[in-house]
Short mmCIF file of C-alpha atoms in Angstrom, two decimals:
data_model
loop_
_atom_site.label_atom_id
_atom_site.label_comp_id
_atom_site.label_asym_id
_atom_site.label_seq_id
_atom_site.Cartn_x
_atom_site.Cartn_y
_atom_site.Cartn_z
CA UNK A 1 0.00 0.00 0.00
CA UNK A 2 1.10 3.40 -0.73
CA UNK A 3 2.06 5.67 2.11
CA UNK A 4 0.67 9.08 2.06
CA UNK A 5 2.10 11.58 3.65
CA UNK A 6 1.09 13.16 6.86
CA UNK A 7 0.71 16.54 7.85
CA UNK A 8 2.83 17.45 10.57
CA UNK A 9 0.98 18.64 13.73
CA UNK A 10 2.96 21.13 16.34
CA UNK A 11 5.01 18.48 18.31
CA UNK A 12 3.24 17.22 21.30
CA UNK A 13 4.76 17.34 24.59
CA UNK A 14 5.95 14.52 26.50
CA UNK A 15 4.73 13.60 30.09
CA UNK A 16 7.87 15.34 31.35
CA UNK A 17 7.07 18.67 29.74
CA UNK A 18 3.57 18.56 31.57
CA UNK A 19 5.03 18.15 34.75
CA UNK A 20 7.67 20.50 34.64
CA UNK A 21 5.00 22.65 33.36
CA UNK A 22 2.85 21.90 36.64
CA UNK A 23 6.03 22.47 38.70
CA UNK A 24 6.43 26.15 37.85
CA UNK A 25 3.00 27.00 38.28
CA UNK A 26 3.01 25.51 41.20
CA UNK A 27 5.57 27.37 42.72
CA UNK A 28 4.87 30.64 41.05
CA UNK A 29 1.42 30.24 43.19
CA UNK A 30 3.56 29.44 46.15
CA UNK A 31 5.90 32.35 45.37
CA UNK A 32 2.66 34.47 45.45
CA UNK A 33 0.86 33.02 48.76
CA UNK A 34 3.88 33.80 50.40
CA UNK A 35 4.14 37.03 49.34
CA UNK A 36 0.85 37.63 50.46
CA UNK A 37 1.36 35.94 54.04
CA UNK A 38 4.40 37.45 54.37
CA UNK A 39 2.32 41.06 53.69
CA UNK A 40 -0.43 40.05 56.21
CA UNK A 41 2.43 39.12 59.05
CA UNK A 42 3.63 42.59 58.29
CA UNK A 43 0.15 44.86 58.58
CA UNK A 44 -0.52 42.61 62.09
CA UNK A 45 2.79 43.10 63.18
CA UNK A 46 3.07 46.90 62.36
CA UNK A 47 3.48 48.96 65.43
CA UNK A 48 0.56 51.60 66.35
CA UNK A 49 1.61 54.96 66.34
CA UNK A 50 2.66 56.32 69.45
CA UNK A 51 0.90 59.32 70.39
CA UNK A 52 2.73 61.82 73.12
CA UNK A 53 1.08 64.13 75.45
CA UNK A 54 2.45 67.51 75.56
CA UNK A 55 3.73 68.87 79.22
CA UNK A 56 1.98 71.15 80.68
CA UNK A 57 3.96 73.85 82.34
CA UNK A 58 2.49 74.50 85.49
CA UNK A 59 3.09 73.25 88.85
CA UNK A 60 1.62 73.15 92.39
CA UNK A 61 1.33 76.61 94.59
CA UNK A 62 3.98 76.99 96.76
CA UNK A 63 3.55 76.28 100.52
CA UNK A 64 2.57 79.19 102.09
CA UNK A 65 5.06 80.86 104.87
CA UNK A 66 4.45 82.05 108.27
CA UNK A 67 5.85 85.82 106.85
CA UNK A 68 3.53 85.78 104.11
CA UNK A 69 0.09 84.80 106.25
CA UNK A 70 1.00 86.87 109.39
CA UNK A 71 1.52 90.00 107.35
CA UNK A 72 -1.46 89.55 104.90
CA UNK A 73 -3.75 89.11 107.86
CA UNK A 74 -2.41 92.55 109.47
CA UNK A 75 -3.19 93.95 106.28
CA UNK A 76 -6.27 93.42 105.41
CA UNK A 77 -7.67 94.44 109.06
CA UNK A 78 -5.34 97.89 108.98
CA UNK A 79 -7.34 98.49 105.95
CA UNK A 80 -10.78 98.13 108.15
CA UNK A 81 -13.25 99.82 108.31
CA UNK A 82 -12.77 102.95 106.28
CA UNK A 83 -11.27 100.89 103.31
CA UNK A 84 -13.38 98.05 102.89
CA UNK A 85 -13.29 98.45 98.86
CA UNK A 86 -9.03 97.53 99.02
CA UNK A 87 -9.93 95.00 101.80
CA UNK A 88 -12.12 93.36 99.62
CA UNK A 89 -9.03 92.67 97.76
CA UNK A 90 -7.33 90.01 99.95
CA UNK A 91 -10.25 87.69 100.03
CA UNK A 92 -10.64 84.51 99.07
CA UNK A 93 -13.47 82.75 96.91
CA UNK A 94 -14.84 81.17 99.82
CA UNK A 95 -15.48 84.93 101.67
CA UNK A 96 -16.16 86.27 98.30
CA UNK A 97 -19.25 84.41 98.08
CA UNK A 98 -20.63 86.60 100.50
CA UNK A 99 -21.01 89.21 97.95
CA UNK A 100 -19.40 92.88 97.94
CA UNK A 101 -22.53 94.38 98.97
CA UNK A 102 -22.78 92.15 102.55
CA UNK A 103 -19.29 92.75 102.90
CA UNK A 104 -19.46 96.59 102.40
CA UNK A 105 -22.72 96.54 104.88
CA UNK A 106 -20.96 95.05 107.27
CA UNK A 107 -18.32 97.26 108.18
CA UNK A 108 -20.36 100.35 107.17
CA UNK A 109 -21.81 100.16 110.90
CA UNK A 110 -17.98 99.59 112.61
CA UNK A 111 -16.25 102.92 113.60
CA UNK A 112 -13.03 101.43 114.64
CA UNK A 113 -10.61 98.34 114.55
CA UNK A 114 -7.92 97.81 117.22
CA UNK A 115 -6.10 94.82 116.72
CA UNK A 116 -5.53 93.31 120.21
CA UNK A 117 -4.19 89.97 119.61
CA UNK A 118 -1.19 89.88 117.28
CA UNK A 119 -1.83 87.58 113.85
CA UNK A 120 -0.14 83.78 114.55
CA UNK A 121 0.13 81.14 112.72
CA UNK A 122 -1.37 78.27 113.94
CA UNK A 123 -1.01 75.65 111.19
CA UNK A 124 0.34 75.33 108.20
CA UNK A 125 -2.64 77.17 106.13
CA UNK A 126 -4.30 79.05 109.13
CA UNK A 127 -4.06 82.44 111.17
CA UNK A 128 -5.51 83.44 114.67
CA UNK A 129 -6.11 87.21 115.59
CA UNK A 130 -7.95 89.10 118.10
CA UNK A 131 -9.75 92.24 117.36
CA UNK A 132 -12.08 95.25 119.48
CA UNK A 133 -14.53 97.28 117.58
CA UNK A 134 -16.31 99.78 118.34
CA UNK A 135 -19.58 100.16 116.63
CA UNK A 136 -22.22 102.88 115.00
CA UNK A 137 -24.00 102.33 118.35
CA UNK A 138 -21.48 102.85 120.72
CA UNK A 139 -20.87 99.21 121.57
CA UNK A 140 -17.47 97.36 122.49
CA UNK A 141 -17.21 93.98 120.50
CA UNK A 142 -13.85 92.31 121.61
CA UNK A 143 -13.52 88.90 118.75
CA UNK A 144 -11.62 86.19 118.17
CA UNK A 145 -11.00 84.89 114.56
CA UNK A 146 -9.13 82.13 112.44
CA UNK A 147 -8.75 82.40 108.88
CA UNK A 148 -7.75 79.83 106.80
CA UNK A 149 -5.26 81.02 103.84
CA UNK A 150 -4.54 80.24 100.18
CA UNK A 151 -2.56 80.99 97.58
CA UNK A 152 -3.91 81.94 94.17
CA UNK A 153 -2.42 83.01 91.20
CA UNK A 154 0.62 83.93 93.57
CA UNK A 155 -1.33 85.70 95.86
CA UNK A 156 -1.78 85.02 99.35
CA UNK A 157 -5.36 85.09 100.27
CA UNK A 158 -7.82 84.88 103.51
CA UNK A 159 -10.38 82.01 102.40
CA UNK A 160 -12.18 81.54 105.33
CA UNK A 161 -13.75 83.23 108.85
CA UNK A 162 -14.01 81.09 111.86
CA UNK A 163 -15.32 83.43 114.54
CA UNK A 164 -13.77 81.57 117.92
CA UNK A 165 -15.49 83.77 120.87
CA UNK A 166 -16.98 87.01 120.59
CA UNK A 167 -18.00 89.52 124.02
CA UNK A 168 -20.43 92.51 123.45
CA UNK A 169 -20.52 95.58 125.91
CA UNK A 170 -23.22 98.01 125.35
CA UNK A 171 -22.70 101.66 126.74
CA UNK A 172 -25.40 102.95 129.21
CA UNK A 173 -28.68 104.12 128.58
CA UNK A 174 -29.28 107.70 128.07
CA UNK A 175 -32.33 107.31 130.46
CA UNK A 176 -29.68 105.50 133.08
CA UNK A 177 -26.93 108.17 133.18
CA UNK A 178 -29.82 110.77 133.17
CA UNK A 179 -31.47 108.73 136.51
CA UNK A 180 -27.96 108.36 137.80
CA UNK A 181 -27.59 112.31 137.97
CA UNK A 182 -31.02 112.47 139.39
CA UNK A 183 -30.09 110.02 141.84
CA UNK A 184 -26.52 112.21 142.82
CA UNK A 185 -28.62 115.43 143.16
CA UNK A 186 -31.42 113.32 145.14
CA UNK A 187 -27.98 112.55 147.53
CA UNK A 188 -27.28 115.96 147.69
CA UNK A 189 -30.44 117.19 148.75
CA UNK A 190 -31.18 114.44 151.84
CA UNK A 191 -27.30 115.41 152.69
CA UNK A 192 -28.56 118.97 152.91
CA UNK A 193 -31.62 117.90 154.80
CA UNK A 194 -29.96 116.15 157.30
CA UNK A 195 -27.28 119.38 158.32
CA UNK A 196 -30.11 121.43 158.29
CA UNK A 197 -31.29 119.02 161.38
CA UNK A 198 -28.47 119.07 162.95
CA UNK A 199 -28.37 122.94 162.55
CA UNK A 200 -31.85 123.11 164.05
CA UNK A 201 -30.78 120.98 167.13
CA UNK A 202 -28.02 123.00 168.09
CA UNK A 203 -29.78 125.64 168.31
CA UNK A 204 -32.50 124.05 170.50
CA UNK A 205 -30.06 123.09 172.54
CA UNK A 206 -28.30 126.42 172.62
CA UNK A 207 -31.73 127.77 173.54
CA UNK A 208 -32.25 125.34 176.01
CA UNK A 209 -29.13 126.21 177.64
CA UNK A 210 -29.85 129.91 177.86
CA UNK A 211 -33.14 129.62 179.81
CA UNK A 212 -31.62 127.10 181.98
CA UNK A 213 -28.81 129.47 182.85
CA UNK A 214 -31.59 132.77 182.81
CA UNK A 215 -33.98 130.42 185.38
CA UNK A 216 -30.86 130.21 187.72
CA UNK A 217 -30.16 133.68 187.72
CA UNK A 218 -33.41 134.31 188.72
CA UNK A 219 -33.22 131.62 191.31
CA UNK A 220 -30.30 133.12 192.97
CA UNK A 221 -31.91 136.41 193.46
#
């Protein structure tokens, strides 16, 4: 039989070119998979930012001193009463919630401070003083105060009032001194009766001796 000729196909691979084949594409995938694990380990592993907090620049008051509370506390009562409006001044919020107007009311009806009992410090944020005032009325009010201190915005300030013992002495009634007088002159008058007695019986008795003494003569002629 004649042979005819065949066409001739593209060659056909062998078994080995199909696996080699399947060997690169299998590692190009694992090439890949790692890449992508090895992106994933990355993100979880990625640090989070760090955020910082800025400093802030201020710092706690500085303890108050003895000096600085005895001498504040002189001041503001030399200031009282006639300058209430610059004593106002060295108060504290704790005394400023009082209100100006109470405040101002307040020593409106005091003539005169006399500081009788030197400012001391009896703790580390606290000041005792005594004071006498004399009032609108006429009274005597002798007080005894604490005051605790702060410090704000460098300023050394009385905060608080603790009144410790206060003594009142009202001055006399008009109506008294006026019955005391009345009772002096009443005095004078019974001390006035009373000579004017004894005037009267010496001169009885004078009398008395002069007829006695006339009813002898008499006799003796």
């Amino acid at each position: 039989h004649p042979e005819h000729a065949r066409s001739e196909g593209p060659p056909r691979r062998g078994r080995g070119g199909m696996l080699a084949l399947s060997g690169g594409a299998l590692a190009l995938v694992a090439l890949v998979v790692g890449v992508l694990l090895s992106s994933g380990d990355d993100t979880g592993n990625a640090a989070a930012p760090v955020t910082t907090t800025p400093e802030t620049s201020s710092s706690a008051p500085r303890p108050l001193t003895g000096d600085e509370m005895r001498t504040v506390v002189a001041d503001y009562y030399a200031l009282l009463p006639d300058e209430s409006g610059a004593a106002w001044a060295h108060l504290g919020p704790d005394l400023r919630a009082q209100g100006r107007e109470a405040f101002t009311a307040r020593w409106d009806g005091v003539r005169r401070v006399e500081v009788i009992s030197q400012p001391r410090v009896t703790g580390a944020e606290t000041v005792h003083i005594g004071i006498r005032l004399r009032t609108a009325d006429g009274a005597t009010v002798t007080e005894f105060h604490q005051h605790e201190m702060v410090r704000l915005d460098a300023a050394v300030l009385l905060n608080t009032d603790t009144l410790l013992h206060s003594e009142t002495s009202t001055p006399p009634k008009k109506d008294d001194r006026n019955r005391g007088n009345g009772d002096k002159g009443d005095g004078k008058d019974e001390k006035k009766k009373d000579d004017k007695k004894d005037d009267d019986k010496e001169r009885d008795r004078g009398r008395g001796e002069r007829e006695k003494n006339e009813k002898k003569d008499e006799d003796d002629d």
